[in-house]
Amino acid sequence: MSTRKPLLPDVARRTAAWCGVLLLVAGVAAVAVWLCVALKTAVTPVLLALLSTALLGPVHRWLTAHKVNRSVAAGLTCAALVAVVGGAGYIVVTVMVDTGGQIVKSLKEAAQWVIDHFDIAGVADVDDLADNAKTLFEKFGASAAGGLLSGISLVGSLVATAVLALLLTFFFLRDSDRAAHLAHAVAPRGTGALVEAMGRRAFEAVEGFMRGTTFIALIDAFCITVGLLILGVPGAVGLGALVFVGAYIPYLGAFISGAVAVLVALADQGLVIALWALGVVLAVQVLEGHVLQPVIQSRTVQMHPAMVMIALTAGASVAGLLGMLLAVPLCAAGFGVIGELRREADGPGEAVPEGP
């Protein structure tokens, strides 16, 4: 009996199969993004709580290891979070209020210096540029924050989101030991171990990213603040606070905060001090890229800078500034899941490592 010849060659059939898989994955991802945007009122506090849980997990585990009740440990951890974030926010706001006007004035003077010395044609007045930039910033801020809670003021939405995220952080910390049982309960039959392993790998990636980024941000802000204070740059503490906050937006935040510091030094102290300030910023960036990143985040998911920039762009297009803050840790979690799937494919049946 003759065997019927396939209509398409083997290469074409394999290509079609892969295209079908890619279309299916893209469709599922598009639906997931659409659901997150449609349910952003509920999704945003959950994501912020997961990031807070990843950052505070070691503190909670340390307390429970010293025989502290899980609920009490979660409450103490959340109280410490409120104290640290509230204190840091108060310091940053106070410093920025005290030195913000001076920084803005120095930026205007630096822009005017650039216009005058490079003879840029078509620019009438730096104040016009400042007004236009302010208008654009207000529009961007409105578009980035306006969708958090529709119909409610920005302050109210931020407070409601923060309170809900704090409560969710408490429950996530207290009940983290039940996550493995939940993975086995909701996963299809026979895939519980794989789902648990993927969840652990994704959370470890986010945990490493948050801890590493926070530690690196503190070091960067401290080094740049000390350097600017030595150079006598006005508003050095405020610029250091800007560096710390900007560190949570990889590459882009460091570039913007460093450029602001150099421009302020240029306007207030002249070209020589500005070059020294540029040297301080570049030295800190070299220290971060060649020492801090490899040592501190060596055990976390490493992403190529191009992938980070793509994630930032996609996050900004979906959720504005909040999307930029969440894009990189979510991508880290995604790469953690992909890594676990590859490990399972290379060696199926391996035991899932124990964890808290």
PDB file of C-alpha atoms in Angstrom, residues 113-310:
ATOM      1  CA  TRP A 113      24.599  79.109  28.733  1.00  0.00           C
ATOM      2  CA  VAL A 114      24.346  76.314  26.170  1.00  0.00           C
ATOM      3  CA  ILE A 115      22.198  78.495  23.876  1.00  0.00           C
ATOM      4  CA  ASP A 116      24.569  81.459  24.106  1.00  0.00           C
ATOM      5  CA  HIS A 117      27.861  79.560  23.735  1.00  0.00           C
ATOM      6  CA  PHE A 118      26.748  77.231  20.945  1.00  0.00           C
ATOM      7  CA  ASP A 119      24.752  79.930  19.145  1.00  0.00           C
ATOM      8  CA  ILE A 120      21.669  77.751  18.731  1.00  0.00           C
ATOM      9  CA  ALA A 121      19.428  79.411  16.174  1.00  0.00           C
ATOM     10  CA  GLY A 122      15.672  79.502  16.470  1.00  0.00           C
ATOM     11  CA  VAL A 123      15.591  79.596  20.302  1.00  0.00           C
ATOM     12  CA  ALA A 124      14.271  82.904  21.556  1.00  0.00           C
ATOM     13  CA  ASP A 125      14.236  82.520  25.304  1.00  0.00           C
ATOM     14  CA  VAL A 126      15.043  79.734  27.724  1.00  0.00           C
ATOM     15  CA  ASP A 127      11.948  80.664  29.752  1.00  0.00           C
ATOM     16  CA  ASP A 128       9.834  79.633  26.758  1.00  0.00           C
ATOM     17  CA  LEU A 129      11.590  76.281  26.752  1.00  0.00           C
ATOM     18  CA  ALA A 130      10.962  75.901  30.473  1.00  0.00           C
ATOM     19  CA  ASP A 131       7.284  76.737  30.079  1.00  0.00           C
ATOM     20  CA  ASN A 132       6.917  74.297  27.187  1.00  0.00           C
ATOM     21  CA  ALA A 133       8.733  71.577  29.115  1.00  0.00           C
ATOM     22  CA  LYS A 134       6.502  72.215  32.126  1.00  0.00           C
ATOM     23  CA  THR A 135       3.388  71.923  29.953  1.00  0.00           C
ATOM     24  CA  LEU A 136       4.613  68.680  28.406  1.00  0.00           C
ATOM     25  CA  PHE A 137       5.497  67.283  31.833  1.00  0.00           C
ATOM     26  CA  GLU A 138       2.059  68.149  33.185  1.00  0.00           C
ATOM     27  CA  LYS A 139       0.392  66.462  30.227  1.00  0.00           C
ATOM     28  CA  PHE A 140       2.593  63.384  30.603  1.00  0.00           C
ATOM     29  CA  GLY A 141       1.946  63.234  34.337  1.00  0.00           C
ATOM     30  CA  ALA A 142      -1.777  63.552  33.820  1.00  0.00           C
ATOM     31  CA  SER A 143      -1.809  60.778  31.224  1.00  0.00           C
ATOM     32  CA  ALA A 144       0.397  58.557  33.387  1.00  0.00           C
ATOM     33  CA  ALA A 145      -1.543  58.979  36.609  1.00  0.00           C
ATOM     34  CA  GLY A 146      -5.038  59.789  35.409  1.00  0.00           C
ATOM     35  CA  GLY A 147      -6.049  56.165  34.911  1.00  0.00           C
ATOM     36  CA  LEU A 148      -5.316  54.869  38.411  1.00  0.00           C
ATOM     37  CA  LEU A 149      -8.794  55.439  39.811  1.00  0.00           C
ATOM     38  CA  SER A 150     -11.203  57.039  37.357  1.00  0.00           C
ATOM     39  CA  GLY A 151     -13.322  59.864  38.754  1.00  0.00           C
ATOM     40  CA  ILE A 152     -11.230  60.284  41.930  1.00  0.00           C
ATOM     41  CA  SER A 153      -8.588  62.910  42.589  1.00  0.00           C
ATOM     42  CA  LEU A 154      -4.938  61.995  42.155  1.00  0.00           C
ATOM     43  CA  VAL A 155      -4.159  62.326  45.847  1.00  0.00           C
ATOM     44  CA  GLY A 156      -7.112  60.164  46.803  1.00  0.00           C
ATOM     45  CA  SER A 157      -6.205  57.484  44.282  1.00  0.00           C
ATOM     46  CA  LEU A 158      -2.609  57.397  45.461  1.00  0.00           C
ATOM     47  CA  VAL A 159      -3.657  57.073  49.096  1.00  0.00           C
ATOM     48  CA  ALA A 160      -6.196  54.347  48.306  1.00  0.00           C
ATOM     49  CA  THR A 161      -3.673  52.435  46.185  1.00  0.00           C
ATOM     50  CA  ALA A 162      -0.977  52.736  48.864  1.00  0.00           C
ATOM     51  CA  VAL A 163      -3.287  51.546  51.659  1.00  0.00           C
ATOM     52  CA  LEU A 164      -4.554  48.594  49.627  1.00  0.00           C
ATOM     53  CA  ALA A 165      -0.998  47.679  48.591  1.00  0.00           C
ATOM     54  CA  LEU A 166       0.096  47.800  52.249  1.00  0.00           C
ATOM     55  CA  LEU A 167      -2.738  45.513  53.335  1.00  0.00           C
ATOM     56  CA  LEU A 168      -1.986  43.082  50.527  1.00  0.00           C
ATOM     57  CA  THR A 169       1.697  43.140  51.490  1.00  0.00           C
ATOM     58  CA  PHE A 170       0.713  42.098  55.037  1.00  0.00           C
ATOM     59  CA  PHE A 171      -1.348  39.158  53.774  1.00  0.00           C
ATOM     60  CA  PHE A 172       1.262  38.109  51.214  1.00  0.00           C
ATOM     61  CA  LEU A 173       3.960  38.069  53.892  1.00  0.00           C
ATOM     62  CA  ARG A 174       1.811  36.281  56.461  1.00  0.00           C
ATOM     63  CA  ASP A 175       0.511  33.605  54.092  1.00  0.00           C
ATOM     64  CA  SER A 176       3.592  33.133  51.916  1.00  0.00           C
ATOM     65  CA  ASP A 177       4.022  29.607  53.304  1.00  0.00           C
ATOM     66  CA  ARG A 178       0.730  28.620  51.655  1.00  0.00           C
ATOM     67  CA  ALA A 179       1.813  29.641  48.162  1.00  0.00           C
ATOM     68  CA  ALA A 180       3.107  26.162  47.330  1.00  0.00           C
ATOM     69  CA  HIS A 181      -0.193  24.546  48.327  1.00  0.00           C
ATOM     70  CA  LEU A 182      -2.088  27.105  46.234  1.00  0.00           C
ATOM     71  CA  ALA A 183       0.097  26.310  43.199  1.00  0.00           C
ATOM     72  CA  HIS A 184      -0.714  22.623  43.485  1.00  0.00           C
ATOM     73  CA  ALA A 185      -4.422  23.372  44.036  1.00  0.00           C
ATOM     74  CA  VAL A 186      -4.942  25.554  40.947  1.00  0.00           C
ATOM     75  CA  ALA A 187      -2.530  23.830  38.562  1.00  0.00           C
ATOM     76  CA  PRO A 188      -3.752  21.153  36.138  1.00  0.00           C
ATOM     77  CA  ARG A 189      -3.266  17.586  37.254  1.00  0.00           C
ATOM     78  CA  GLY A 190       0.365  16.514  37.203  1.00  0.00           C
ATOM     79  CA  THR A 191       1.812  20.030  36.714  1.00  0.00           C
ATOM     80  CA  GLY A 192       1.745  21.263  40.305  1.00  0.00           C
ATOM     81  CA  ALA A 193       5.471  20.795  40.844  1.00  0.00           C
ATOM     82  CA  LEU A 194       6.317  22.678  37.641  1.00  0.00           C
ATOM     83  CA  VAL A 195       3.953  25.561  38.486  1.00  0.00           C
ATOM     84  CA  GLU A 196       5.461  25.785  41.966  1.00  0.00           C
ATOM     85  CA  ALA A 197       8.985  25.809  40.548  1.00  0.00           C
ATOM     86  CA  MET A 198       8.112  28.537  38.019  1.00  0.00           C
ATOM     87  CA  GLY A 199       6.490  30.625  40.748  1.00  0.00           C
ATOM     88  CA  ARG A 200       9.524  30.281  42.994  1.00  0.00           C
ATOM     89  CA  ARG A 201      11.909  31.161  40.173  1.00  0.00           C
ATOM     90  CA  ALA A 202       9.865  34.227  39.148  1.00  0.00           C
ATOM     91  CA  PHE A 203       9.607  35.483  42.729  1.00  0.00           C
ATOM     92  CA  GLU A 204      13.325  34.931  43.334  1.00  0.00           C
ATOM     93  CA  ALA A 205      14.100  37.010  40.238  1.00  0.00           C
ATOM     94  CA  VAL A 206      11.871  39.876  41.403  1.00  0.00           C
ATOM     95  CA  GLU A 207      13.235  39.600  44.938  1.00  0.00           C
ATOM     96  CA  GLY A 208      16.814  39.789  43.716  1.00  0.00           C
ATOM     97  CA  PHE A 209      16.025  42.713  41.438  1.00  0.00           C
ATOM     98  CA  MET A 210      14.324  44.752  44.182  1.00  0.00           C
ATOM     99  CA  ARG A 211      16.984  44.128  46.817  1.00  0.00           C
ATOM    100  CA  GLY A 212      19.851  44.685  44.407  1.00  0.00           C
ATOM    101  CA  THR A 213      18.356  47.823  42.880  1.00  0.00           C
ATOM    102  CA  THR A 214      17.629  49.349  46.301  1.00  0.00           C
ATOM    103  CA  PHE A 215      21.151  48.658  47.571  1.00  0.00           C
ATOM    104  CA  ILE A 216      22.744  49.982  44.377  1.00  0.00           C
ATOM    105  CA  ALA A 217      20.501  53.077  44.451  1.00  0.00           C
ATOM    106  CA  LEU A 218      21.643  53.841  48.002  1.00  0.00           C
ATOM    107  CA  ILE A 219      25.306  53.516  47.045  1.00  0.00           C
ATOM    108  CA  ASP A 220      24.895  55.630  43.891  1.00  0.00           C
ATOM    109  CA  ALA A 221      22.986  58.354  45.725  1.00  0.00           C
ATOM    110  CA  PHE A 222      25.508  58.447  48.576  1.00  0.00           C
ATOM    111  CA  CYS A 223      28.556  58.607  46.288  1.00  0.00           C
ATOM    112  CA  ILE A 224      27.106  61.268  43.999  1.00  0.00           C
ATOM    113  CA  THR A 225      25.855  63.347  46.942  1.00  0.00           C
ATOM    114  CA  VAL A 226      29.286  63.278  48.598  1.00  0.00           C
ATOM    115  CA  GLY A 227      30.963  64.207  45.315  1.00  0.00           C
ATOM    116  CA  LEU A 228      28.599  67.123  44.687  1.00  0.00           C
ATOM    117  CA  LEU A 229      29.015  68.353  48.269  1.00  0.00           C
ATOM    118  CA  ILE A 230      32.805  68.331  47.876  1.00  0.00           C
ATOM    119  CA  LEU A 231      32.461  70.295  44.623  1.00  0.00           C
ATOM    120  CA  GLY A 232      30.119  72.778  46.287  1.00  0.00           C
ATOM    121  CA  VAL A 233      27.216  72.176  43.906  1.00  0.00           C
ATOM    122  CA  PRO A 234      23.974  73.676  45.268  1.00  0.00           C
ATOM    123  CA  GLY A 235      21.136  71.310  46.107  1.00  0.00           C
ATOM    124  CA  ALA A 236      23.500  68.321  46.357  1.00  0.00           C
ATOM    125  CA  VAL A 237      21.233  66.421  48.756  1.00  0.00           C
ATOM    126  CA  GLY A 238      18.200  66.993  46.539  1.00  0.00           C
ATOM    127  CA  LEU A 239      20.142  65.823  43.500  1.00  0.00           C
ATOM    128  CA  GLY A 240      21.217  62.735  45.453  1.00  0.00           C
ATOM    129  CA  ALA A 241      17.567  62.020  46.273  1.00  0.00           C
ATOM    130  CA  LEU A 242      16.770  62.359  42.572  1.00  0.00           C
ATOM    131  CA  VAL A 243      19.523  59.838  41.788  1.00  0.00           C
ATOM    132  CA  PHE A 244      18.076  57.369  44.313  1.00  0.00           C
ATOM    133  CA  VAL A 245      14.545  57.588  42.913  1.00  0.00           C
ATOM    134  CA  GLY A 246      15.777  57.456  39.312  1.00  0.00           C
ATOM    135  CA  ALA A 247      17.743  54.263  39.973  1.00  0.00           C
ATOM    136  CA  TYR A 248      14.492  52.274  39.910  1.00  0.00           C
ATOM    137  CA  ILE A 249      14.179  53.118  36.205  1.00  0.00           C
ATOM    138  CA  PRO A 250      17.335  51.438  34.836  1.00  0.00           C
ATOM    139  CA  TYR A 251      19.609  53.417  32.477  1.00  0.00           C
ATOM    140  CA  LEU A 252      17.064  56.134  31.723  1.00  0.00           C
ATOM    141  CA  GLY A 253      16.709  57.282  35.338  1.00  0.00           C
ATOM    142  CA  ALA A 254      20.474  57.346  35.893  1.00  0.00           C
ATOM    143  CA  PHE A 255      21.022  59.303  32.675  1.00  0.00           C
ATOM    144  CA  ILE A 256      18.409  61.958  33.503  1.00  0.00           C
ATOM    145  CA  SER A 257      19.449  62.426  37.144  1.00  0.00           C
ATOM    146  CA  GLY A 258      23.144  62.575  36.196  1.00  0.00           C
ATOM    147  CA  ALA A 259      22.464  65.119  33.436  1.00  0.00           C
ATOM    148  CA  VAL A 260      20.519  67.313  35.870  1.00  0.00           C
ATOM    149  CA  ALA A 261      23.432  67.240  38.352  1.00  0.00           C
ATOM    150  CA  VAL A 262      25.950  68.222  35.676  1.00  0.00           C
ATOM    151  CA  LEU A 263      23.755  71.050  34.363  1.00  0.00           C
ATOM    152  CA  VAL A 264      23.264  72.452  37.859  1.00  0.00           C
ATOM    153  CA  ALA A 265      27.039  72.378  38.408  1.00  0.00           C
ATOM    154  CA  LEU A 266      27.562  74.084  35.038  1.00  0.00           C
ATOM    155  CA  ALA A 267      25.175  76.921  35.841  1.00  0.00           C
ATOM    156  CA  ASP A 268      26.385  77.579  39.388  1.00  0.00           C
ATOM    157  CA  GLN A 269      30.095  76.723  39.355  1.00  0.00           C
ATOM    158  CA  GLY A 270      31.152  76.974  35.727  1.00  0.00           C
ATOM    159  CA  LEU A 271      32.525  74.606  33.119  1.00  0.00           C
ATOM    160  CA  VAL A 272      35.432  73.221  35.153  1.00  0.00           C
ATOM    161  CA  ILE A 273      33.283  72.141  38.099  1.00  0.00           C
ATOM    162  CA  ALA A 274      30.689  70.786  35.670  1.00  0.00           C
ATOM    163  CA  LEU A 275      33.357  68.580  34.124  1.00  0.00           C
ATOM    164  CA  TRP A 276      34.340  67.382  37.590  1.00  0.00           C
ATOM    165  CA  ALA A 277      30.688  66.649  38.334  1.00  0.00           C
ATOM    166  CA  LEU A 278      30.465  64.740  35.057  1.00  0.00           C
ATOM    167  CA  GLY A 279      33.522  62.769  36.133  1.00  0.00           C
ATOM    168  CA  VAL A 280      31.871  61.908  39.467  1.00  0.00           C
ATOM    169  CA  VAL A 281      28.685  60.731  37.726  1.00  0.00           C
ATOM    170  CA  LEU A 282      30.620  58.653  35.180  1.00  0.00           C
ATOM    171  CA  ALA A 283      32.829  57.139  37.901  1.00  0.00           C
ATOM    172  CA  VAL A 284      29.755  56.074  39.877  1.00  0.00           C
ATOM    173  CA  GLN A 285      28.189  54.597  36.737  1.00  0.00           C
ATOM    174  CA  VAL A 286      31.388  52.654  35.988  1.00  0.00           C
ATOM    175  CA  LEU A 287      31.448  51.419  39.598  1.00  0.00           C
ATOM    176  CA  GLU A 288      27.843  50.326  39.264  1.00  0.00           C
ATOM    177  CA  GLY A 289      28.254  48.612  35.901  1.00  0.00           C
ATOM    178  CA  HIS A 290      31.526  46.787  36.587  1.00  0.00           C
ATOM    179  CA  VAL A 291      31.423  46.128  40.339  1.00  0.00           C
ATOM    180  CA  LEU A 292      28.026  46.587  41.964  1.00  0.00           C
ATOM    181  CA  GLN A 293      25.832  44.992  39.307  1.00  0.00           C
ATOM    182  CA  PRO A 294      27.963  41.835  38.831  1.00  0.00           C
ATOM    183  CA  VAL A 295      28.488  41.331  42.585  1.00  0.00           C
ATOM    184  CA  ILE A 296      25.086  42.303  44.015  1.00  0.00           C
ATOM    185  CA  GLN A 297      22.831  40.975  41.262  1.00  0.00           C
ATOM    186  CA  SER A 298      24.970  38.051  40.125  1.00  0.00           C
ATOM    187  CA  ARG A 299      22.349  35.511  41.251  1.00  0.00           C
ATOM    188  CA  THR A 300      19.362  37.221  39.645  1.00  0.00           C
ATOM    189  CA  VAL A 301      18.098  37.216  36.082  1.00  0.00           C
ATOM    190  CA  GLN A 302      20.391  39.333  33.922  1.00  0.00           C
ATOM    191  CA  MET A 303      18.844  41.138  30.967  1.00  0.00           C
ATOM    192  CA  HIS A 304      20.549  42.808  28.045  1.00  0.00           C
ATOM    193  CA  PRO A 305      20.349  46.638  28.095  1.00  0.00           C
ATOM    194  CA  ALA A 306      18.435  46.572  24.806  1.00  0.00           C
ATOM    195  CA  MET A 307      15.808  44.315  26.380  1.00  0.00           C
ATOM    196  CA  VAL A 308      15.564  46.658  29.365  1.00  0.00           C
ATOM    197  CA  MET A 309      14.994  49.674  27.083  1.00  0.00           C
ATOM    198  CA  ILE A 310      12.319  47.788  25.135  1.00  0.00           C
TER     199      ILE A 310
END
